[in-house]
Coordinates of C-alpha atoms in Angstrom, one line a residue:
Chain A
X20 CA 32.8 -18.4 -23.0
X21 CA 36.0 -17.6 -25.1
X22 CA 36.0 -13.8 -26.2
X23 CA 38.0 -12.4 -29.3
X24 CA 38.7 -9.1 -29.9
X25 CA 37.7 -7.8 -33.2
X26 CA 39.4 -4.2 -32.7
X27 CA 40.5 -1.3 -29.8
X28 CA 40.9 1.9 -30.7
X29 CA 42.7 4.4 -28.3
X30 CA 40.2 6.9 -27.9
X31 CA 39.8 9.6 -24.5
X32 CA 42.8 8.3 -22.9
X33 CA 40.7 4.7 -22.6
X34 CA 40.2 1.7 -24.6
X35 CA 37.3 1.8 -27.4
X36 CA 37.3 -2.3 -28.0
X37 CA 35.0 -4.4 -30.1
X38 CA 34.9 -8.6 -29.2
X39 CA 32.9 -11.2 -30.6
X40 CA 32.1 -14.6 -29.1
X41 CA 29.6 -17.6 -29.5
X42 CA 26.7 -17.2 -27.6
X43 CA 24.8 -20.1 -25.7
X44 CA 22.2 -18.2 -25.6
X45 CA 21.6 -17.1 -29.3
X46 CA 23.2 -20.1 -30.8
X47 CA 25.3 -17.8 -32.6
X48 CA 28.7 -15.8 -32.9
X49 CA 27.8 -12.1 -31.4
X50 CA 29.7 -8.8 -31.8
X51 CA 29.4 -6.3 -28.8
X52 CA 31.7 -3.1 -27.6
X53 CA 33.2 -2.2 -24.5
X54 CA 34.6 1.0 -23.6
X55 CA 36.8 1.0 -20.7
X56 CA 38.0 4.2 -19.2
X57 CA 41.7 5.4 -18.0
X58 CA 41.8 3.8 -14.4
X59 CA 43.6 2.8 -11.5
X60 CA 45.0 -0.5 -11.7
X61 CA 42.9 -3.0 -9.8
X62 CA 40.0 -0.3 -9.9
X63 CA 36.3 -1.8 -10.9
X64 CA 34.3 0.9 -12.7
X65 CA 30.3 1.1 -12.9
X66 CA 29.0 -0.2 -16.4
X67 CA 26.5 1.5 -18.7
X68 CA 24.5 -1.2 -20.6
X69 CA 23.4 0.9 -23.8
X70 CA 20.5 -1.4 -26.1
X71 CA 20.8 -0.2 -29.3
X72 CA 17.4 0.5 -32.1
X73 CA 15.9 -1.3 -34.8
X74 CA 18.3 -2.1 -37.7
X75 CA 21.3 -1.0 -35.6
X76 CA 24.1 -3.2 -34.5
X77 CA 26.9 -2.0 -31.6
X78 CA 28.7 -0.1 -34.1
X79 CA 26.1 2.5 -34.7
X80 CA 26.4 3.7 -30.7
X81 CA 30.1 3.0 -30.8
X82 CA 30.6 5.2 -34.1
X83 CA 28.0 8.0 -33.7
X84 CA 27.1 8.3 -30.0
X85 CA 29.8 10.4 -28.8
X86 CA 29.7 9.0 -24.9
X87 CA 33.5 8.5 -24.8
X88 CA 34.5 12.3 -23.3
X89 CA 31.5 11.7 -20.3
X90 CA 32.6 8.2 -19.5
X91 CA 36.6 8.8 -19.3
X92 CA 35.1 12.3 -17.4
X93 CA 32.7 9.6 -15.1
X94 CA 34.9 6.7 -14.9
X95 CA 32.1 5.0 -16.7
X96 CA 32.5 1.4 -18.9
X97 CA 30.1 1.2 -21.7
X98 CA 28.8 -2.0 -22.9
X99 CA 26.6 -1.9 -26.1
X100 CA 25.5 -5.2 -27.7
X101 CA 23.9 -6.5 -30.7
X102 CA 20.3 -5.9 -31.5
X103 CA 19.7 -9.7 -32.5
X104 CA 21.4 -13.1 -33.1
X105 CA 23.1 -13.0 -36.4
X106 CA 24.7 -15.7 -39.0
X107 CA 23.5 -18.4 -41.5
X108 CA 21.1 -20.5 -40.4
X109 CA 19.3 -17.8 -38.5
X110 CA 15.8 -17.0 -39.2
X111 CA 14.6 -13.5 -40.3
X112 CA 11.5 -11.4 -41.4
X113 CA 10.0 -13.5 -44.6
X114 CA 9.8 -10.5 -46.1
X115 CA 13.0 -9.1 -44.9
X116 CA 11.2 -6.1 -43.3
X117 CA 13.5 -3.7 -40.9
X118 CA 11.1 -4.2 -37.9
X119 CA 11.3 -8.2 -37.6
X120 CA 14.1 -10.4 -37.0
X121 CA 18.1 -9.7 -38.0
X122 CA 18.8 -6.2 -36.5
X123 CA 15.1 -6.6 -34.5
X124 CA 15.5 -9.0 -31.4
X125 CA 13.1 -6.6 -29.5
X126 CA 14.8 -7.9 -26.3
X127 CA 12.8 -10.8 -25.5
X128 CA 13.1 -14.7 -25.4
X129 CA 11.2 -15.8 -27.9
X130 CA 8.8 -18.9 -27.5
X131 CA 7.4 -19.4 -31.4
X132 CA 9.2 -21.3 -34.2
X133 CA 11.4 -20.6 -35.8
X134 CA 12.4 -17.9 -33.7
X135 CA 12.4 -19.6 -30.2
X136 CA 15.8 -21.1 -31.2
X137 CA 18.2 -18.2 -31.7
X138 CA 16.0 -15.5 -31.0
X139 CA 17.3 -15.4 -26.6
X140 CA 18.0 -11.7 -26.5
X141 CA 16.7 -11.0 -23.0
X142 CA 18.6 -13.9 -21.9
X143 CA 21.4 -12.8 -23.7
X144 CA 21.3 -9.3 -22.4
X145 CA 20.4 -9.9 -18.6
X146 CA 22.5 -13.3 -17.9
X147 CA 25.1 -14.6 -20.9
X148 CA 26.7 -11.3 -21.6
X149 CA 27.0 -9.5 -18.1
X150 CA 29.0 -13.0 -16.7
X151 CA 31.3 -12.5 -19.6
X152 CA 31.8 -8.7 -19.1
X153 CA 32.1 -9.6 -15.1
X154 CA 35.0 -12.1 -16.1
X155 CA 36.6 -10.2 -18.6
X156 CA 37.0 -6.3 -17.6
X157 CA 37.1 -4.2 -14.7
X158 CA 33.4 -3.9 -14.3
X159 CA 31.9 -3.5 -10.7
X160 CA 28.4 -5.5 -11.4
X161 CA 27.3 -4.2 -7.9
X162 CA 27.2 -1.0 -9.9
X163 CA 25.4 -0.9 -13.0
X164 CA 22.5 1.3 -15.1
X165 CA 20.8 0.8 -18.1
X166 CA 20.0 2.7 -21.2
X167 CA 18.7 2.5 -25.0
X168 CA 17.4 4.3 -27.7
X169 CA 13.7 3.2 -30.0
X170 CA 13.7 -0.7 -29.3
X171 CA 16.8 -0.5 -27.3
X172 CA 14.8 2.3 -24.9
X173 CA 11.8 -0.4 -24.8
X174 CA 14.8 -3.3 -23.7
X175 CA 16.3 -0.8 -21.1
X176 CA 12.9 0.1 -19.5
X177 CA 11.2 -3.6 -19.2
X178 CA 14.8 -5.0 -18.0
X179 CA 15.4 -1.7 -16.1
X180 CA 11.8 -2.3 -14.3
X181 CA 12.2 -6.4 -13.8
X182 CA 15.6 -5.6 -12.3
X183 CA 15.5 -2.8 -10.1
X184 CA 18.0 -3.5 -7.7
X185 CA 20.4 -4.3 -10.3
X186 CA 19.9 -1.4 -11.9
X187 CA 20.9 1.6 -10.0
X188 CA 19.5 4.3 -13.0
X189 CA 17.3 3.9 -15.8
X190 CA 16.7 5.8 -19.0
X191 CA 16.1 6.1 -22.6
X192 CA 16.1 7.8 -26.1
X193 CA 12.5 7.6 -27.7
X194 CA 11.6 4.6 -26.3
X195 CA 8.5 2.2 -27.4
X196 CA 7.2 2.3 -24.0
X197 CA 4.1 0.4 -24.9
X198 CA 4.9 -2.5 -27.5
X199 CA 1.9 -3.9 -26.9
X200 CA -0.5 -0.6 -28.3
X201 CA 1.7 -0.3 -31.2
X202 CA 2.5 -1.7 -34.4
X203 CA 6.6 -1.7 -34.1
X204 CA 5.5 -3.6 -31.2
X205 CA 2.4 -5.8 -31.9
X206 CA 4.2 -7.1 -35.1
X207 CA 7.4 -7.8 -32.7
X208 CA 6.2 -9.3 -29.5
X209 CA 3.1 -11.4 -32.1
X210 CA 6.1 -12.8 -33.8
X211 CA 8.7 -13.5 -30.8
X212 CA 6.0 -14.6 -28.3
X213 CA 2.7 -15.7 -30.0
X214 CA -0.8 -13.9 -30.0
X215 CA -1.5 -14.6 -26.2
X216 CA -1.2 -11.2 -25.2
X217 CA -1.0 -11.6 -21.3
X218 CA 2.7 -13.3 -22.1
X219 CA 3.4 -9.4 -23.6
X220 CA 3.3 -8.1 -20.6
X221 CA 6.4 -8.4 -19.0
X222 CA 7.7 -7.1 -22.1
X223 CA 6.3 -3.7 -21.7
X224 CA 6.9 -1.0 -19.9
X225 CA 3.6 0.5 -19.3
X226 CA 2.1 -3.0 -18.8
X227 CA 4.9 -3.4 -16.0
X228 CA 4.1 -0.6 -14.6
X229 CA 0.8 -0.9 -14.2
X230 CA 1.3 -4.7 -13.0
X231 CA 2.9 -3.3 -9.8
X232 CA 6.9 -2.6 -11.4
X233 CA 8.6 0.7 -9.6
X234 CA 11.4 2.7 -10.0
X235 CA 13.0 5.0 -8.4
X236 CA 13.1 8.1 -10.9
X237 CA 13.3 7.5 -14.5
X238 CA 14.7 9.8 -17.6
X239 CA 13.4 9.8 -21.0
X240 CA 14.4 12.5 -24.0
X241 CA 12.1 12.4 -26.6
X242 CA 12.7 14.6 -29.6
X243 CA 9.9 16.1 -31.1
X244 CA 10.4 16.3 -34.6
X245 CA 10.9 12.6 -34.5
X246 CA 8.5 10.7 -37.5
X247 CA 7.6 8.0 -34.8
X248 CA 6.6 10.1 -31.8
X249 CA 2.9 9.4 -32.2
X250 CA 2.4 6.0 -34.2
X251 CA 5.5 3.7 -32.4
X252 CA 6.6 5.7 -29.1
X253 CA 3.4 7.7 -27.4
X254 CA 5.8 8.8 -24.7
X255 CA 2.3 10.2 -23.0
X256 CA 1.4 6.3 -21.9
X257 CA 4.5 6.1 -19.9
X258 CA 3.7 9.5 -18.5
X259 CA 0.1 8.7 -17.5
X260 CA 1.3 4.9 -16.2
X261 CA 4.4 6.8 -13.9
X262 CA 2.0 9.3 -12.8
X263 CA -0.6 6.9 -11.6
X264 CA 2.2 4.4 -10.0
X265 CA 4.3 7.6 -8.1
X266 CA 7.5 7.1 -10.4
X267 CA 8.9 10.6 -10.8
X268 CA 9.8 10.6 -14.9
X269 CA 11.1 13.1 -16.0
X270 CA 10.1 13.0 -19.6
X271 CA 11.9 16.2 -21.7
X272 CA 10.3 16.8 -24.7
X273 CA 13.3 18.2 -27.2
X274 CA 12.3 20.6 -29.3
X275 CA 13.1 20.2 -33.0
X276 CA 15.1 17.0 -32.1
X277 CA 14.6 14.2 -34.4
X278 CA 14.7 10.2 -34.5
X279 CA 18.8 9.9 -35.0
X280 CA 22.2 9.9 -33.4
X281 CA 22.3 13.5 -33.9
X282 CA 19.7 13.2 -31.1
X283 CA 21.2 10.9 -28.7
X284 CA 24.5 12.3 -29.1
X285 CA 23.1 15.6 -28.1
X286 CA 21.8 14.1 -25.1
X287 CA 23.5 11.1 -23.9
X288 CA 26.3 13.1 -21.9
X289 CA 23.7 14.2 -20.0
X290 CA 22.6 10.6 -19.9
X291 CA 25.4 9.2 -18.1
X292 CA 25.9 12.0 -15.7
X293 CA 22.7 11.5 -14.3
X294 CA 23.3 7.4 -14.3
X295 CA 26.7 8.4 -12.4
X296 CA 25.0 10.8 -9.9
X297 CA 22.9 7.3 -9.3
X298 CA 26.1 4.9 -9.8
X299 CA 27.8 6.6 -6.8
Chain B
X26 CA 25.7 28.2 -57.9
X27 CA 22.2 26.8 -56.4
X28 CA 22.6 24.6 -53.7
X29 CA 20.3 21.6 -52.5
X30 CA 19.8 20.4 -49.2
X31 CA 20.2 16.8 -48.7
X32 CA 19.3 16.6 -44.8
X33 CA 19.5 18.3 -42.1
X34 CA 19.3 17.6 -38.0
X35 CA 19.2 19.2 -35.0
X36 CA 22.5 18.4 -33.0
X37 CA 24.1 20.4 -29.7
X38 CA 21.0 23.1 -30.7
X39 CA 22.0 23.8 -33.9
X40 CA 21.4 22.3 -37.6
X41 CA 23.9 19.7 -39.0
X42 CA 23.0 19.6 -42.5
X43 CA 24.6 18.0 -45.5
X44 CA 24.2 19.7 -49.4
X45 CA 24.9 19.4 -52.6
X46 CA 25.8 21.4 -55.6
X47 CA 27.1 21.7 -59.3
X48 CA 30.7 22.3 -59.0
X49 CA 32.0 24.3 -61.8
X50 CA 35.4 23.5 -60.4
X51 CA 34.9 19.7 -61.3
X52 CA 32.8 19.6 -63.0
X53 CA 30.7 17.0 -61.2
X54 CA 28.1 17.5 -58.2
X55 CA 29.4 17.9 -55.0
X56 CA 28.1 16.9 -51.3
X57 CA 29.5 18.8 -48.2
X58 CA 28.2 19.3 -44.4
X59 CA 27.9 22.1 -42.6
X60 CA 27.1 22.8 -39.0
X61 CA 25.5 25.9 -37.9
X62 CA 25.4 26.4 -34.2
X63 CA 22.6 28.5 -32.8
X64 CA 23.1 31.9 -33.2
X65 CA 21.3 35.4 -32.8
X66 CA 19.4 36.6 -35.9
X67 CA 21.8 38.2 -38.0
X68 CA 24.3 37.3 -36.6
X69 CA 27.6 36.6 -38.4
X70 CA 29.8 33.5 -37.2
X71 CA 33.6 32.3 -37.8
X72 CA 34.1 29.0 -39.6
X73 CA 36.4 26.2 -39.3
X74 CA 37.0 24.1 -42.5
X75 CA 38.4 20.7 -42.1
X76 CA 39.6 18.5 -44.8
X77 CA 38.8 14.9 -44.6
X78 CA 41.5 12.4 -45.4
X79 CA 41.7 9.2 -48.1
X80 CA 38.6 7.2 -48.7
X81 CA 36.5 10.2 -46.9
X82 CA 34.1 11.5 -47.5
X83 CA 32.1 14.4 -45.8
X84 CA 30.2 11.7 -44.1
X85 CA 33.3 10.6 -41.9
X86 CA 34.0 13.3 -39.9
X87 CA 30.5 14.3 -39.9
X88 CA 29.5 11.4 -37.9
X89 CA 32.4 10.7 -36.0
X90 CA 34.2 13.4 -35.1
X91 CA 32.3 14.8 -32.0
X92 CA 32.9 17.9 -33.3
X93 CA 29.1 20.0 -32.3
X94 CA 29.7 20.3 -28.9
X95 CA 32.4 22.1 -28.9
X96 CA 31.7 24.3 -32.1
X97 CA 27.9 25.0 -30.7
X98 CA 29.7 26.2 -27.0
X99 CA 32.2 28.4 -29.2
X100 CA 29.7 29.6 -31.9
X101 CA 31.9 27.7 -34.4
X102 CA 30.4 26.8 -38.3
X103 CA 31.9 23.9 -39.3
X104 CA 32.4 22.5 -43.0
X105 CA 33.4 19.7 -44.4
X106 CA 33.8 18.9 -48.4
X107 CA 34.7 15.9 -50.2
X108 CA 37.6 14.8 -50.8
X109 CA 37.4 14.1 -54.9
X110 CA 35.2 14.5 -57.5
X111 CA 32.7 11.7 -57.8
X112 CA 30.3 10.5 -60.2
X113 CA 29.7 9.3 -64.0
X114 CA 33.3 9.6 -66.0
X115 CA 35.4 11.1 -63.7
X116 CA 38.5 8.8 -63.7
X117 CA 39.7 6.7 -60.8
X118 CA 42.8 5.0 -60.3
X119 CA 43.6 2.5 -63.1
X120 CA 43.7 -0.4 -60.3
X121 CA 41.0 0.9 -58.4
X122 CA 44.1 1.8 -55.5
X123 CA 42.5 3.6 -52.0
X124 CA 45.4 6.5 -52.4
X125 CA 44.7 8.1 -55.9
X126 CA 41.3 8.6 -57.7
X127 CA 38.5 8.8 -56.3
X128 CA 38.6 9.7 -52.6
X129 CA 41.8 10.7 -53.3
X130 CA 42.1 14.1 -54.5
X131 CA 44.8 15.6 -52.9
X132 CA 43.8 19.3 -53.0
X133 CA 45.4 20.1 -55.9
X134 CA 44.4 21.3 -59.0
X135 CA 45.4 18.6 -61.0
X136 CA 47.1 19.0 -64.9
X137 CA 47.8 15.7 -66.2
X138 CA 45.4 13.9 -68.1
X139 CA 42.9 12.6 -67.5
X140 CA 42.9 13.8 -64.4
X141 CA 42.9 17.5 -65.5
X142 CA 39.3 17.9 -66.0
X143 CA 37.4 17.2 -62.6
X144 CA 40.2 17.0 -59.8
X145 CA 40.5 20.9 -59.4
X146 CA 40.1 19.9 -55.7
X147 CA 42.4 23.6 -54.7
X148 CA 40.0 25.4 -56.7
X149 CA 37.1 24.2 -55.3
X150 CA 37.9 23.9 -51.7
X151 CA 39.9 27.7 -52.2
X152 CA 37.3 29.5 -54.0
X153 CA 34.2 27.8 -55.0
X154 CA 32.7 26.1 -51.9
X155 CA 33.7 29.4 -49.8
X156 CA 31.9 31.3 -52.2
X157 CA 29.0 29.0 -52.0
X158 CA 29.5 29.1 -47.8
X159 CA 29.2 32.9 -48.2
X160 CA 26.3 32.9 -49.6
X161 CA 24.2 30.5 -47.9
X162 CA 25.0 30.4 -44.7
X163 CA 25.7 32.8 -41.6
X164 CA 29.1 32.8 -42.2
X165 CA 31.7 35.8 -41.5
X166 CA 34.2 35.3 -44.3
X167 CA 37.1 37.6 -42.2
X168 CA 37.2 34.8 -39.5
X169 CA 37.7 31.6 -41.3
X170 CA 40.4 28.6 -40.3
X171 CA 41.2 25.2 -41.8
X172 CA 42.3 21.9 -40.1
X173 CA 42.1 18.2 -41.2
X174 CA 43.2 14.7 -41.1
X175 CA 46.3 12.7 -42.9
X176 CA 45.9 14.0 -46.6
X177 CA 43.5 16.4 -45.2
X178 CA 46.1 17.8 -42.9
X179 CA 48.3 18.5 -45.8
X180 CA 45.5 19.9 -47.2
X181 CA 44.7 22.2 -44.5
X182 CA 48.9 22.5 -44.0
X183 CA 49.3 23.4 -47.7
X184 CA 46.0 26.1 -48.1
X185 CA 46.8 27.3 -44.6
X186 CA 50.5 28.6 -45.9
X187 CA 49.1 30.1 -48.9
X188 CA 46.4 31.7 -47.5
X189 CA 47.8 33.2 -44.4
X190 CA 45.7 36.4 -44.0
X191 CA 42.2 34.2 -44.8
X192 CA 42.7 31.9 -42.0
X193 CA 43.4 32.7 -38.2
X194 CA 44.4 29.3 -37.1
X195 CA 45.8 26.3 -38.8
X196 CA 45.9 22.8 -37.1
X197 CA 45.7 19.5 -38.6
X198 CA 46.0 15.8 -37.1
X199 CA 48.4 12.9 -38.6
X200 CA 49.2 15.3 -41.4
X201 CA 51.0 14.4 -44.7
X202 CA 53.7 17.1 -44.4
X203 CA 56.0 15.6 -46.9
X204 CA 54.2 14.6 -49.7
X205 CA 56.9 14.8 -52.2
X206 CA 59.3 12.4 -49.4
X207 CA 56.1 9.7 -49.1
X208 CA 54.8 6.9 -51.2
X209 CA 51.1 8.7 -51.1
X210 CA 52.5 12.0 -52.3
X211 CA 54.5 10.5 -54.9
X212 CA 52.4 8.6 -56.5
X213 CA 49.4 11.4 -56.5
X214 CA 51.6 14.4 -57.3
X215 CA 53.0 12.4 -60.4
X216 CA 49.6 11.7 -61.1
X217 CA 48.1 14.5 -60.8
X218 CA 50.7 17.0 -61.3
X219 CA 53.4 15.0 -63.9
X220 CA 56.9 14.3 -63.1
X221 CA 58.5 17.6 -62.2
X222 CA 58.6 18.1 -59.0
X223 CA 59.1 21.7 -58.7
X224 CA 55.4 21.7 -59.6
X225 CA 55.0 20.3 -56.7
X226 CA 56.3 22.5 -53.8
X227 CA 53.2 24.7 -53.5
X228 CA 51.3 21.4 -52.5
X229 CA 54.2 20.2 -49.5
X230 CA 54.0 21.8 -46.8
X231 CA 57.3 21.3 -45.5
X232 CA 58.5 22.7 -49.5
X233 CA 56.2 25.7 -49.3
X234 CA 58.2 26.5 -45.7
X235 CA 61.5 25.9 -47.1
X236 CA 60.1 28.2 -50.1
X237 CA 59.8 31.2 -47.8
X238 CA 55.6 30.1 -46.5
X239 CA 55.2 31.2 -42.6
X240 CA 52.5 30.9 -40.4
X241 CA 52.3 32.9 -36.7
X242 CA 51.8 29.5 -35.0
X243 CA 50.9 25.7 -36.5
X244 CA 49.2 23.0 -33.9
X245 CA 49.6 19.4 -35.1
X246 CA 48.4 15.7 -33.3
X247 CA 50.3 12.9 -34.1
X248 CA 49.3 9.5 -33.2
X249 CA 51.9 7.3 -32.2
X250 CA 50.1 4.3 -33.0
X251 CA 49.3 5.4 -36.1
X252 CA 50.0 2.6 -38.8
X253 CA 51.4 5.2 -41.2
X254 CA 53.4 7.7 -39.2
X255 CA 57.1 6.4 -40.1
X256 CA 56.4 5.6 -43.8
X257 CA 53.9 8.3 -44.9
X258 CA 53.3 11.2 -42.6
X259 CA 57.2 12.1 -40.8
X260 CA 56.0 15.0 -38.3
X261 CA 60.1 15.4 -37.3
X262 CA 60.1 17.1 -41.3
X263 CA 57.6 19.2 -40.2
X264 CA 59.4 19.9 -37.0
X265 CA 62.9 20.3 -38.7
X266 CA 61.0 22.9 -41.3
X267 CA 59.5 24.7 -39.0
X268 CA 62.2 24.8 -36.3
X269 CA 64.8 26.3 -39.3
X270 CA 62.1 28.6 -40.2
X271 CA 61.2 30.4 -37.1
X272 CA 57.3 28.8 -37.0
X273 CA 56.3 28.2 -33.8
X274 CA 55.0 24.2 -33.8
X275 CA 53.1 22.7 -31.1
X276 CA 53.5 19.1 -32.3
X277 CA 51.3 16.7 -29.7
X278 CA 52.5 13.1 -30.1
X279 CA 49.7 11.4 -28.7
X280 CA 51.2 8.2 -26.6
X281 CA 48.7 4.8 -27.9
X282 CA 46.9 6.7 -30.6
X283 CA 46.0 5.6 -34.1
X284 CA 44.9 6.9 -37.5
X285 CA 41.8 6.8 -36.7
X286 CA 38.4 9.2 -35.9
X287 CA 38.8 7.8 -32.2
X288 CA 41.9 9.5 -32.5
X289 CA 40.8 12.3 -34.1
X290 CA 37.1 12.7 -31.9
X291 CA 39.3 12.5 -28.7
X292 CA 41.4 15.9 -29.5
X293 CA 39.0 17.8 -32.5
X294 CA 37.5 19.8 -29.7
X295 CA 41.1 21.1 -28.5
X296 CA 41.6 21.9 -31.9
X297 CA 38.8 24.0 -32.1
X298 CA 39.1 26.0 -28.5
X299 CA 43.0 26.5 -30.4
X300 CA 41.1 27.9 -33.2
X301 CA 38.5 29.9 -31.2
X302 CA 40.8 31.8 -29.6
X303 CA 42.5 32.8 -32.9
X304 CA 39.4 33.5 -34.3
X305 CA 38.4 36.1 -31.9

């Protein structure tokens, strides 16, 4: 479980780092960042897990995001991985399409060939690369929350809901909060996990939900002027699945907001001072 | 002088858009970003230019500089050019070098061939794109001030001590001060400019100062990390120029720092509460 580092970068009187290490899980070398804050020596901080969109790797969060300010304010680390395995050898779309494969691990273990090899990301995500951010920075796992924008919102609420007590906050950027009712998603989770739809389930947030899956309060931003509010997101079937279950969402409709990091870099301060209200 | 929108985004409750235009300066089309905070209708707001360093382009700090909060909390507009004319025949660097060319334009009107024709960078950035700024955009032309990065920072150091009475505040971070003393200024001034260097001095800061230039107050950040600090950007000749000359230097050496936009995202928003104030 050797890490490299790639690069750190000074930045808010912390460490902005990028590492890279092979992956059991994937089968592959995989790139994540870490921000660590200013802190007492010997401290352990809460962690932030931030899953990152279709097409995106960490950089685009670590670049464009503009957390750094809230978390050195919040004592806050900040973890954001790789959207999907990544090398030679590893399979993609067959038509190279931006929804499907490199840049699209939709956050699941896949089952079907030739994906089922490399394609681990909820394994990755939930076991492989918290132990290494455990054993290699100042992270207090008893303290961590979970966020993610597009695909990475649909990642953050299905692991978010499967691992509540882990979890202490949950929320997301326009999320895909029902793969399942939704090409972005049917293509995806079709691909990954074969046609059986019942093995989708635990891959969805709305399906969780209504399969018996609670949280304790949830916050979603969805802009409005985003292109794939109504054909990938339909932020109104989380709404109507947290109403019926009793989980208080609060689902803030942006006005004018759109589909990019202008977006989430509006909101995400906001973001993590709500996870480090939760975080304690 | 028309103007073309290439995109535009809502950020921190304003618009972030990026344009382009026919230059008559270079002759080339030009793409620059402005950021318009929210504002009352009609109402007139100050504006901060900042001059990107080599290799930039708009793009760079537009993305990474985490510059919208603070301008959309202090009713700030925000522009950023190019830094070099780009496109079909303009001439590059004969070996294709990062520090002359393209990218590289130095913000000088330049009067060696070949250069002569499109790398009228002062013209452009001095009179053309504020024209254009003018007239497009809720601007108020009587509060403007300038800041930038490394060859930006000379650019902003260099415009700033010509233009006193246009611009209320003048910062810039890991500034070239020196050009004529430094590899990079060298080589582009000789370039650009030809061998005598008394055509230089109105493009060194630390020249135009000796040469009688003042300013009421100058706020610099200086890595010191920063790869290039002891070969190419010697703040202590900026220091020595303004401490014989009376200017009143508030020159941040910023312990661990680099050259790079962590660097520059972690203290852009001081520099433009410095500003704010200045502007009135």
């Amino acid at each position: 479980m050797a890490m490299e580092t790639v690069s750190t970068n000074k930045a808010f009187g912390g460490a902005q780092g990028v590492y890279k290490h092979r992956s059991s899980s994937t089968g592959t070398e995989m790139t994540f960042s870490v921000f660590v804050p200013s802190h007492a020596a010997g401290a352990k901080l809460p962690v932030v897990w931030y899953l990152s969109g279709l097409t995106c790797t960490h950089a685009n969060v670590t670049e464009k995001g503009e957390f750094r300010r809230a978390c050195a304010e919040l004592g806050l680390i900040f973890v954001a991985p790789d959207t999907s395995p990544r090398g030679e050898g590893v399979p993609d779309d067959p038509a190279g399409a931006y929804d499907f494969g490199l840049g699209a691990g939709f956050y699941v273990d896949a089952t079907e060939a030739p994906f089922a090899k490399n394609y681990r990301m909820w394994s990755y995500v939930t076991e492989e690369l918290p132990a290494l951010v455990a054993a290699e920075f100042p992270a207090d796992m008893d303290r961590q929350s979970i966020t993610g924008h597009s695909m990475g919102g649909h990642g953050a609420l299905t692991i978010g809901l499967t691992y509540p007590d882990r979890f202490k906050a949950v929320s997301a950027f326009a999320p895909i909060v029902a793969p399942g009712q939704v090409p972005w998603g049917e293509k995806a989770l079709t691909g990954y996990l074969g046609a059986d739809r019942a093995a989708w389930r635990r891959h969805d947030a709305v399906a969780l939900i209504e399969d018996g899956a609670r949280l304790p309060d949830l916050l979603v931003d969805q802009g409005t002027a985003d292109n794939f509010l109504d054909g990938q997101l339909k932020p109104e079937l989380l709404e109507a699945a947290c109403g019926a279950a009793g989980i208080p969402l609060t689902l803030r409709r942006q006005e004018g907001y759109d589909h990019s990091y202008y977006f989430i870099s509006t909101f995400l301060a906001d973001h993590l001072r709500w996870h480090a209200e939760r975080l304690g």
